[in-house]
Coordinates of C-alpha atoms in Angstrom, one line a residue:
Chain A
X1 CA 60.5 40.5 101.4
X2 CA 60.5 40.6 97.6
X3 CA 62.4 43.1 95.5
X4 CA 59.0 44.6 94.4
X5 CA 57.9 45.1 98.0
X6 CA 61.2 46.8 98.9
X7 CA 60.8 49.1 95.9
X8 CA 57.3 50.0 96.9
X9 CA 58.4 50.9 100.4
X10 CA 61.2 53.1 99.1
X11 CA 58.7 54.8 96.8
X12 CA 56.3 55.4 99.7
X13 CA 59.1 56.8 101.9
X14 CA 60.3 59.1 99.1
X15 CA 56.7 60.3 98.4
X16 CA 56.3 61.2 102.0
X17 CA 59.7 62.8 102.6
X18 CA 60.0 64.8 99.4
X19 CA 57.0 67.1 100.1
X20 CA 58.4 67.5 103.7
X21 CA 61.8 68.5 102.3
X22 CA 60.3 71.0 99.8
X23 CA 58.1 72.5 102.6
X24 CA 61.2 72.9 104.8
X25 CA 63.2 74.5 102.0
X26 CA 60.2 76.8 101.3
X27 CA 59.9 77.7 104.9
X28 CA 63.7 78.5 105.2
X29 CA 63.5 80.7 102.1
X30 CA 60.5 82.6 103.4
X31 CA 62.1 83.0 106.7
X32 CA 65.3 84.4 105.2
X33 CA 63.3 86.8 103.0
X34 CA 61.3 87.9 106.0
X35 CA 64.5 88.5 108.0
X36 CA 66.0 90.4 105.1
X37 CA 62.9 92.6 104.7
X38 CA 62.8 93.3 108.5
X39 CA 66.5 94.3 108.4
X40 CA 65.9 96.5 105.3
X41 CA 63.0 98.1 107.3
X42 CA 65.3 98.6 110.2
X43 CA 67.9 100.3 108.0
X44 CA 65.2 102.6 106.6
X45 CA 64.2 103.5 110.2
X46 CA 67.8 104.0 111.3
X47 CA 69.0 106.1 108.3
X48 CA 67.3 109.4 109.4
X49 CA 68.7 108.9 112.9
X50 CA 72.2 108.5 111.5
X51 CA 71.8 111.6 109.3
X52 CA 70.5 113.7 112.2
X53 CA 73.4 112.4 114.3
X54 CA 75.9 113.8 111.8
X55 CA 75.0 117.3 112.9
X56 CA 74.7 116.5 116.6
X57 CA 76.6 113.2 117.3
X58 CA 76.1 113.2 121.1
X59 CA 72.3 113.6 121.0
X60 CA 71.4 110.2 119.6
X61 CA 72.0 106.7 121.0
X62 CA 72.5 104.2 118.2
X63 CA 73.4 101.3 120.4
X64 CA 70.8 98.5 120.8
X65 CA 68.6 97.4 117.9
X66 CA 69.7 100.2 115.6
X67 CA 73.4 99.4 116.1
X68 CA 73.8 96.8 113.3
X69 CA 71.8 98.9 110.9
X70 CA 73.8 102.0 111.7
X71 CA 77.0 100.1 111.1
X72 CA 75.7 99.0 107.6
X73 CA 74.8 102.6 106.8
X74 CA 78.1 104.0 108.1
X75 CA 80.1 101.4 106.2
X76 CA 78.5 102.5 103.0
X77 CA 78.7 106.3 103.8
X78 CA 82.1 106.6 105.4
X79 CA 84.2 106.0 102.3
X80 CA 82.3 108.6 100.4
X81 CA 82.6 111.4 103.0
X82 CA 85.3 113.7 104.1
X83 CA 85.6 116.5 106.6
X84 CA 83.5 117.1 109.7
X85 CA 80.6 114.8 108.7
X86 CA 83.0 111.9 108.4
X87 CA 84.5 112.6 111.8
X88 CA 81.1 112.9 113.4
X89 CA 80.0 109.6 111.9
X90 CA 83.2 108.0 113.2
X91 CA 82.6 109.4 116.6
X92 CA 79.0 108.1 116.5
X93 CA 80.3 104.6 115.8
X94 CA 82.9 104.9 118.6
X95 CA 80.2 105.9 121.1
X96 CA 77.7 103.4 119.8
X97 CA 80.3 100.6 120.5
X98 CA 80.6 99.6 116.8
X99 CA 84.2 100.6 116.4
X100 CA 85.4 98.9 119.7
X101 CA 83.5 95.8 118.4
X102 CA 85.3 96.1 115.1
X103 CA 88.7 96.3 116.8
X104 CA 87.8 93.1 118.6
X105 CA 86.6 91.7 115.3
X106 CA 90.2 92.0 113.9
X107 CA 91.0 88.9 116.1
X108 CA 87.9 86.9 115.0
X109 CA 88.4 83.3 113.7
X110 CA 86.3 84.1 110.7
X111 CA 88.1 85.7 107.8
X112 CA 85.0 87.5 106.6
X113 CA 84.5 89.1 110.0
X114 CA 88.2 90.2 110.2
X115 CA 87.9 91.7 106.7
X116 CA 84.6 93.5 107.5
X117 CA 86.1 94.9 110.7
X118 CA 89.2 96.1 108.9
X119 CA 87.1 97.8 106.2
X120 CA 85.0 99.6 108.8
X121 CA 88.0 100.7 110.9
X122 CA 89.8 102.0 107.7
X123 CA 86.7 103.8 106.5
X124 CA 86.3 105.5 109.9
X125 CA 90.0 106.5 109.9
X126 CA 90.3 104.9 113.3
X127 CA 93.9 105.5 114.5
X128 CA 93.4 103.3 117.5
X129 CA 93.1 100.3 115.2
X130 CA 96.4 101.0 113.3
X131 CA 98.5 98.6 115.4
X132 CA 96.0 95.8 115.1
X133 CA 95.7 96.3 111.4
X134 CA 99.5 96.3 111.0
X135 CA 99.5 92.8 112.5
X136 CA 96.9 91.7 110.0
X137 CA 99.3 92.3 107.2
X138 CA 100.5 88.8 108.2
X139 CA 97.0 87.3 108.2
X140 CA 96.7 83.8 106.8
X141 CA 94.0 85.1 104.4
X142 CA 95.3 87.1 101.4
X143 CA 92.1 89.2 101.0
X144 CA 92.2 90.1 104.7
X145 CA 95.9 91.2 104.2
X146 CA 95.0 93.5 101.2
X147 CA 92.0 94.9 103.1
X148 CA 94.2 95.7 106.1
X149 CA 96.8 97.5 103.9
X150 CA 94.0 99.6 102.3
X151 CA 92.6 100.4 105.8
X152 CA 96.1 101.5 107.0
X153 CA 96.2 103.8 104.0
X154 CA 92.9 105.3 104.8
X155 CA 93.8 105.8 108.4
X156 CA 96.9 107.7 107.3
X157 CA 99.2 107.1 110.3
X158 CA 102.8 107.5 109.1
X159 CA 103.8 104.8 111.7
X160 CA 102.1 102.4 109.3
X161 CA 104.7 103.0 106.5
X162 CA 107.4 100.5 107.9
X163 CA 105.0 97.6 108.3
X164 CA 103.5 98.2 104.9
X165 CA 106.9 98.2 103.3
X166 CA 107.9 95.1 105.3
X167 CA 104.7 93.3 104.0
X168 CA 105.7 94.4 100.5
X169 CA 109.2 93.0 100.9
X170 CA 107.8 89.6 102.1
X171 CA 105.2 89.6 99.3
X172 CA 102.4 89.5 101.8
X173 CA 100.6 92.4 100.0
X174 CA 100.7 93.5 96.4
X175 CA 102.9 96.4 95.3
X176 CA 99.8 98.2 93.9
X177 CA 97.9 98.0 97.2
X178 CA 101.0 99.2 99.2
X179 CA 101.6 102.1 96.7
X180 CA 98.0 103.2 97.0
X181 CA 98.2 103.0 100.8
X182 CA 101.4 105.0 100.9
X183 CA 99.9 107.6 98.6
X184 CA 97.0 108.0 101.0
X185 CA 99.3 108.4 104.0
X186 CA 101.0 111.1 101.9
X187 CA 103.9 113.3 102.8
X188 CA 103.5 112.5 106.5
X189 CA 105.4 109.3 105.7
X190 CA 108.1 111.2 103.8
X191 CA 110.9 110.3 106.3
X192 CA 110.2 106.6 106.2
X193 CA 109.9 106.7 102.4
X194 CA 113.3 108.4 101.9
X195 CA 114.9 105.7 104.2
X196 CA 113.1 103.0 102.1
X197 CA 114.9 104.3 98.9
X198 CA 118.0 102.7 100.4
X199 CA 116.3 99.4 101.3
X200 CA 117.9 96.1 100.6
X201 CA 114.7 95.0 98.8
X202 CA 114.4 96.0 95.2
X203 CA 110.6 95.8 95.5
X204 CA 110.6 98.3 98.3
X205 CA 113.1 100.6 96.6
X206 CA 110.9 100.6 93.4
X207 CA 107.7 101.4 95.2
X208 CA 109.4 104.0 97.5
X209 CA 110.8 105.7 94.3
X210 CA 107.4 105.7 92.6
X211 CA 105.7 107.1 95.7
X212 CA 108.2 109.8 96.4
X213 CA 107.7 111.0 92.8
X214 CA 103.9 110.9 93.0
X215 CA 103.9 112.8 96.4
X216 CA 106.4 115.4 95.1
X217 CA 109.0 114.8 97.8
X218 CA 111.8 117.0 96.3
X219 CA 114.2 116.2 99.2
X220 CA 114.5 112.7 97.8
X221 CA 116.0 113.9 94.5
X222 CA 119.7 113.1 95.3
X223 CA 118.8 109.5 96.5
X224 CA 116.6 109.0 93.3
X225 CA 119.6 110.1 91.2
X226 CA 121.7 107.4 92.9
X227 CA 119.0 104.9 92.0
X228 CA 119.4 105.6 88.3
X229 CA 122.3 103.0 88.3
X230 CA 120.5 100.6 90.6
X231 CA 121.1 96.9 89.8
X232 CA 117.3 96.3 89.5
X233 CA 115.6 97.3 86.2
X234 CA 112.2 98.2 87.8
X235 CA 113.9 100.3 90.5
X236 CA 115.9 102.2 87.8
X237 CA 112.8 103.0 85.8
X238 CA 110.8 104.0 88.9
X239 CA 113.6 106.4 89.9
X240 CA 113.7 107.9 86.4
X241 CA 109.9 108.3 86.4
X242 CA 109.9 109.9 89.8
X243 CA 112.5 112.4 88.7
X244 CA 110.4 113.3 85.7
X245 CA 107.3 113.8 87.9
X246 CA 109.2 115.9 90.4
X247 CA 110.4 118.1 87.5
X248 CA 113.5 119.4 89.4
X249 CA 115.9 121.0 86.9
X250 CA 119.0 120.0 88.9
X251 CA 118.4 116.3 88.0
X252 CA 118.8 117.1 84.3
X253 CA 122.6 116.7 84.0
X254 CA 122.4 113.2 85.7
X255 CA 119.6 112.1 83.4
X256 CA 121.4 113.4 80.3
X257 CA 124.5 111.5 81.3
X258 CA 122.5 108.3 81.8
X259 CA 120.8 108.7 78.5
X260 CA 124.1 109.4 76.7
X261 CA 125.5 106.3 78.3
X262 CA 122.5 104.2 77.1
X263 CA 122.8 105.6 73.6
X264 CA 126.4 104.3 73.2
X265 CA 126.1 100.9 75.0
X266 CA 126.3 97.8 72.8
X267 CA 122.9 96.8 71.4
X268 CA 122.7 93.5 73.4
X269 CA 122.8 95.3 76.8
X270 CA 120.8 98.2 75.6
X271 CA 117.7 98.8 77.9
X272 CA 115.0 100.3 75.7
X273 CA 112.4 100.9 78.4
X274 CA 115.0 102.6 80.6
X275 CA 116.1 104.9 77.7
X276 CA 112.6 105.8 76.9
X277 CA 111.8 106.6 80.5
X278 CA 114.9 108.9 80.6
X279 CA 113.7 110.7 77.4
X280 CA 110.2 111.1 78.8
X281 CA 111.5 112.5 82.1
X282 CA 113.8 114.9 80.3
X283 CA 110.8 116.2 78.4
X284 CA 108.8 116.5 81.6
X285 CA 111.5 118.5 83.3
X286 CA 111.9 120.6 80.2
X287 CA 115.5 122.0 80.5
X288 CA 117.0 123.3 77.2
X289 CA 120.3 121.6 78.0
X290 CA 118.5 118.2 77.2
X291 CA 117.7 119.2 73.6
X292 CA 121.0 117.9 72.0
X293 CA 120.7 114.4 73.6
X294 CA 117.0 114.3 72.7
X295 CA 117.9 115.2 69.1
X296 CA 120.4 112.4 69.1
X297 CA 117.7 110.0 70.2
X298 CA 115.6 111.0 67.2
X299 CA 118.1 109.1 65.1
X300 CA 117.5 105.8 67.0
X301 CA 114.7 103.1 66.8
X302 CA 111.1 104.1 66.2
X303 CA 110.2 103.7 69.9
X304 CA 113.1 106.0 71.0
X305 CA 112.6 108.5 68.3
X306 CA 108.9 108.9 68.9
X307 CA 109.5 109.2 72.6
X308 CA 112.1 111.9 71.9
X309 CA 109.7 113.7 69.5
X310 CA 107.0 113.7 72.2
X311 CA 109.5 115.0 74.8
X312 CA 110.7 117.8 72.5
X313 CA 107.1 118.5 71.6
X314 CA 106.1 118.7 75.3
X315 CA 109.0 121.1 76.0
X316 CA 107.9 123.3 73.1
X317 CA 104.3 123.2 74.0
X318 CA 105.0 124.2 77.6
X319 CA 107.2 127.1 76.5
X320 CA 104.6 128.2 74.0
X321 CA 102.0 128.1 76.9
X322 CA 104.4 130.2 79.0
X323 CA 104.7 132.8 76.3
X324 CA 100.9 133.0 76.1
X325 CA 100.9 132.1 72.4
X326 CA 97.6 131.9 70.7
X327 CA 96.1 128.5 70.6
X328 CA 96.6 126.9 67.2
X329 CA 93.8 125.3 65.4
X330 CA 95.4 123.1 62.8
X331 CA 97.2 119.8 63.9
X332 CA 100.1 120.5 61.5
X333 CA 100.7 124.0 62.8
X334 CA 100.5 122.8 66.4
X335 CA 103.0 120.1 65.6
X336 CA 105.6 122.3 63.9
X337 CA 105.2 125.2 66.4
X338 CA 105.5 123.0 69.4
X339 CA 109.0 122.0 68.5
X340 CA 111.7 124.1 70.4
X341 CA 112.7 127.1 68.3
X342 CA 116.4 126.7 68.9
X343 CA 116.6 123.6 66.8
X344 CA 118.2 123.7 63.4
X345 CA 115.7 123.9 60.5
X346 CA 116.3 120.4 59.3
X347 CA 116.0 118.8 62.8
X348 CA 113.0 121.0 63.5
X349 CA 111.2 119.7 60.3
X350 CA 112.2 116.1 61.2
X351 CA 110.8 116.4 64.7
X352 CA 107.6 117.9 63.4
X353 CA 107.2 115.1 61.0
X354 CA 107.9 112.4 63.6
X355 CA 105.4 114.0 66.0
X356 CA 102.8 114.0 63.3
X357 CA 103.5 110.4 62.5
X358 CA 103.5 109.3 66.2
X359 CA 100.0 110.9 66.4
X360 CA 98.8 108.7 63.5
X361 CA 97.6 105.3 64.8
X362 CA 99.6 103.4 62.1
X363 CA 102.4 106.0 62.0
X364 CA 105.2 103.4 62.1
X365 CA 103.7 101.4 59.2
X366 CA 103.5 104.2 56.8
X367 CA 106.9 103.6 55.3
Chain B
X1 CA 62.8 127.9 99.1
X2 CA 64.4 126.3 96.1
X3 CA 63.5 123.0 94.5
X4 CA 66.5 120.7 94.2
X5 CA 66.6 117.4 92.4
X6 CA 69.1 114.8 93.7
X7 CA 69.8 111.7 91.5
X8 CA 72.1 109.0 92.9
X9 CA 71.7 105.2 93.0
X10 CA 73.2 105.2 96.4
X11 CA 70.3 105.6 98.8
X12 CA 72.5 106.6 101.7
X13 CA 74.1 109.5 99.7
X14 CA 70.6 110.6 98.6
X15 CA 69.3 110.6 102.1
X16 CA 72.4 112.4 103.4
X17 CA 72.3 115.1 100.8
X18 CA 68.6 115.6 101.0
X19 CA 68.7 115.7 104.8
X20 CA 71.4 118.5 104.6
X21 CA 69.5 120.5 101.9
X22 CA 66.1 120.0 103.5
X23 CA 67.6 121.3 106.8
X24 CA 68.6 124.4 105.0
X25 CA 65.0 124.9 103.9
X26 CA 65.1 123.5 100.3
X27 CA 62.4 121.3 98.8
X28 CA 64.2 118.1 97.7
X29 CA 63.2 115.6 95.1
X30 CA 65.1 112.3 95.0
X31 CA 65.6 109.9 92.1
X32 CA 67.7 106.8 91.9
X33 CA 68.4 106.4 88.2
X34 CA 69.1 108.6 85.1
X35 CA 65.7 108.1 83.5
X36 CA 63.9 109.0 86.6
X37 CA 66.1 112.1 87.0
X38 CA 65.3 113.3 83.4
X39 CA 61.6 112.7 83.9
X40 CA 61.7 114.5 87.2
X41 CA 63.6 117.4 85.6
X42 CA 60.7 117.7 83.1
X43 CA 57.8 117.4 85.5
X44 CA 59.1 119.0 88.7
X45 CA 60.9 122.0 87.2
X46 CA 63.8 122.0 89.8
X47 CA 66.0 125.1 90.3
X48 CA 69.1 122.9 90.5
X49 CA 70.1 119.3 90.0
X50 CA 72.7 117.3 91.9
X51 CA 73.6 114.3 89.7
X52 CA 75.7 111.2 90.2
X53 CA 77.6 110.0 87.2
X54 CA 77.3 106.2 87.4
X55 CA 73.6 105.5 87.5
X56 CA 71.5 102.8 86.0
X57 CA 69.5 103.3 82.8
X58 CA 71.0 106.7 81.9
X59 CA 74.3 107.9 83.3
X60 CA 74.6 111.3 84.8
X61 CA 76.6 112.5 81.8
X62 CA 73.8 111.3 79.4
X63 CA 71.3 113.2 81.6
X64 CA 73.4 116.3 81.3
X65 CA 73.5 116.0 77.5
X66 CA 69.7 115.4 77.4
X67 CA 69.1 118.5 79.6
X68 CA 71.3 120.6 77.3
X69 CA 69.4 119.4 74.2
X70 CA 66.1 120.5 75.6
X71 CA 65.7 124.3 75.5
X72 CA 63.2 124.2 78.4
X73 CA 65.7 122.4 80.7
X74 CA 69.1 123.7 79.5
X75 CA 69.0 126.6 81.9
X76 CA 68.8 124.4 85.0
X77 CA 72.3 124.3 86.7
X78 CA 73.8 120.9 87.3
X79 CA 76.3 119.8 89.9
X80 CA 78.0 116.5 89.1
X81 CA 78.7 114.5 92.3
X82 CA 80.9 111.6 91.4
X83 CA 83.8 109.3 92.4
X84 CA 85.4 109.8 89.0
X85 CA 88.3 112.1 89.7
X86 CA 90.5 112.0 86.6
X87 CA 91.2 115.3 84.9
X88 CA 89.7 113.9 81.7
X89 CA 86.5 112.9 83.5
X90 CA 86.1 116.4 84.9
X91 CA 86.6 117.9 81.5
X92 CA 84.0 115.5 80.1
X93 CA 81.6 116.5 82.8
X94 CA 81.9 120.2 82.0
X95 CA 81.8 119.5 78.3
X96 CA 78.5 117.6 78.8
X97 CA 77.0 120.7 80.4
X98 CA 77.7 120.4 84.1
X99 CA 78.1 123.8 85.9
X100 CA 80.1 122.4 88.8
X101 CA 81.9 119.1 89.7
X102 CA 82.4 117.6 93.1
X103 CA 84.5 114.5 93.6
X104 CA 83.6 111.8 96.2
X105 CA 84.7 111.5 99.0
X106 CA 83.0 114.8 99.5
X107 CA 82.0 117.1 102.4
X108 CA 78.2 117.5 102.5
X109 CA 78.7 120.9 104.0
X110 CA 80.8 122.0 101.1
X111 CA 78.2 120.6 98.7
X112 CA 75.5 122.7 100.5
X113 CA 77.7 125.8 100.1
X114 CA 78.2 125.2 96.4
X115 CA 74.4 124.7 96.0
X116 CA 73.8 128.0 97.7
X117 CA 76.4 129.8 95.6
X118 CA 75.0 128.3 92.4
X119 CA 71.5 129.2 93.3
X120 CA 72.5 132.8 94.2
X121 CA 74.4 133.1 90.9
X122 CA 71.3 131.9 88.9
X123 CA 68.9 134.2 90.7
X124 CA 70.9 137.3 89.8

């Protein structure tokens, strides 16, 4: 066979197979579109049934052909609902067999299936899935682990706090995801969070401190005060911020002592972020006894002095609000009047000027 | 029977809210984007509008501002229904002209109560 003949045969085969290949691809595409349209149609048919079932969950059977469509609708609706409608929808999914299936799906070999199941169970607030989801915090797939942590937060079972903190310690789930989950669980997990403040892991201590502050767990104040001298920088700052958020006046003397200590330490070991956090928290708590140390901070670097000016300004503004003062219309008047009135005239003018400068975008370049 | 316009790009939410309000005897008009909502506000003369914030074409906030700018539409009460829960967002919503603000996740029953309260206030 000559080369020319072989080439002609190859061309012939190609000319026959190419149209066949295109026809197959076209058929597959059409078939996919048709299935998708049919599914959309099924979702449209199922939607009114799901809505009706929200008011009378036992009256409608959503198993069978409507089951998958109902699951799609529920997965979209559940995260946006609260109250009785959310509970009814979750009950509907339980009765329809979708939630039991999702609990089984947590053990699926496919990561996408495990993740979808975790999302649905979390959105439904399914407590029966909490143990299974806690195991998934060790899943081999990172996305699945994050989804499981979020789902545990949505379910809100306080028993999930220790596994979440453990996953955080072992860096299986991000600090942000764990924090959000703990916030969703809320004060029901207060006991575990207070214990976590004394954890051996600095990551756990820091997240526990942030969360206790955000949740307003005042009982944690003495432990947070102890964390002000923690060996870990992030934990120290988290503790300071938590105390500021909690706003408990009894924490003021400890915060003042820490700030005074920071202001006298040699410049090489000086922790600027920590000092600024202390200043901000003292401003948030708003005790007058903090004014001298805040005034002292005004004489330091620009970053510290502007933080101190903001803190003093916040204290003044809050007291002005308490006294039902008239609202002030000019920026200059607001600035000068928001400074605490017990300050000496010179300091008072200085603070007002620093506040005004810190509100100017290029305030530190004006000199 | 009141005419209520619901605008949300999430079809499930539209269906749910319209189902609840229709069950209470209201006539419900549904739109899925901001432009459609504004056009429906002009042609359908609703008694109240439930608006999502994040919608294609025009946001709920832009619709609010456009409603306020039109003397014929400025009187229509608006309830913003949105996942944006920051204080600053809520302030922006009211500044744009919303009369009420509901944060998602929400209770459809509470939304229905607020719609009733708003309609009762307007009719007096």
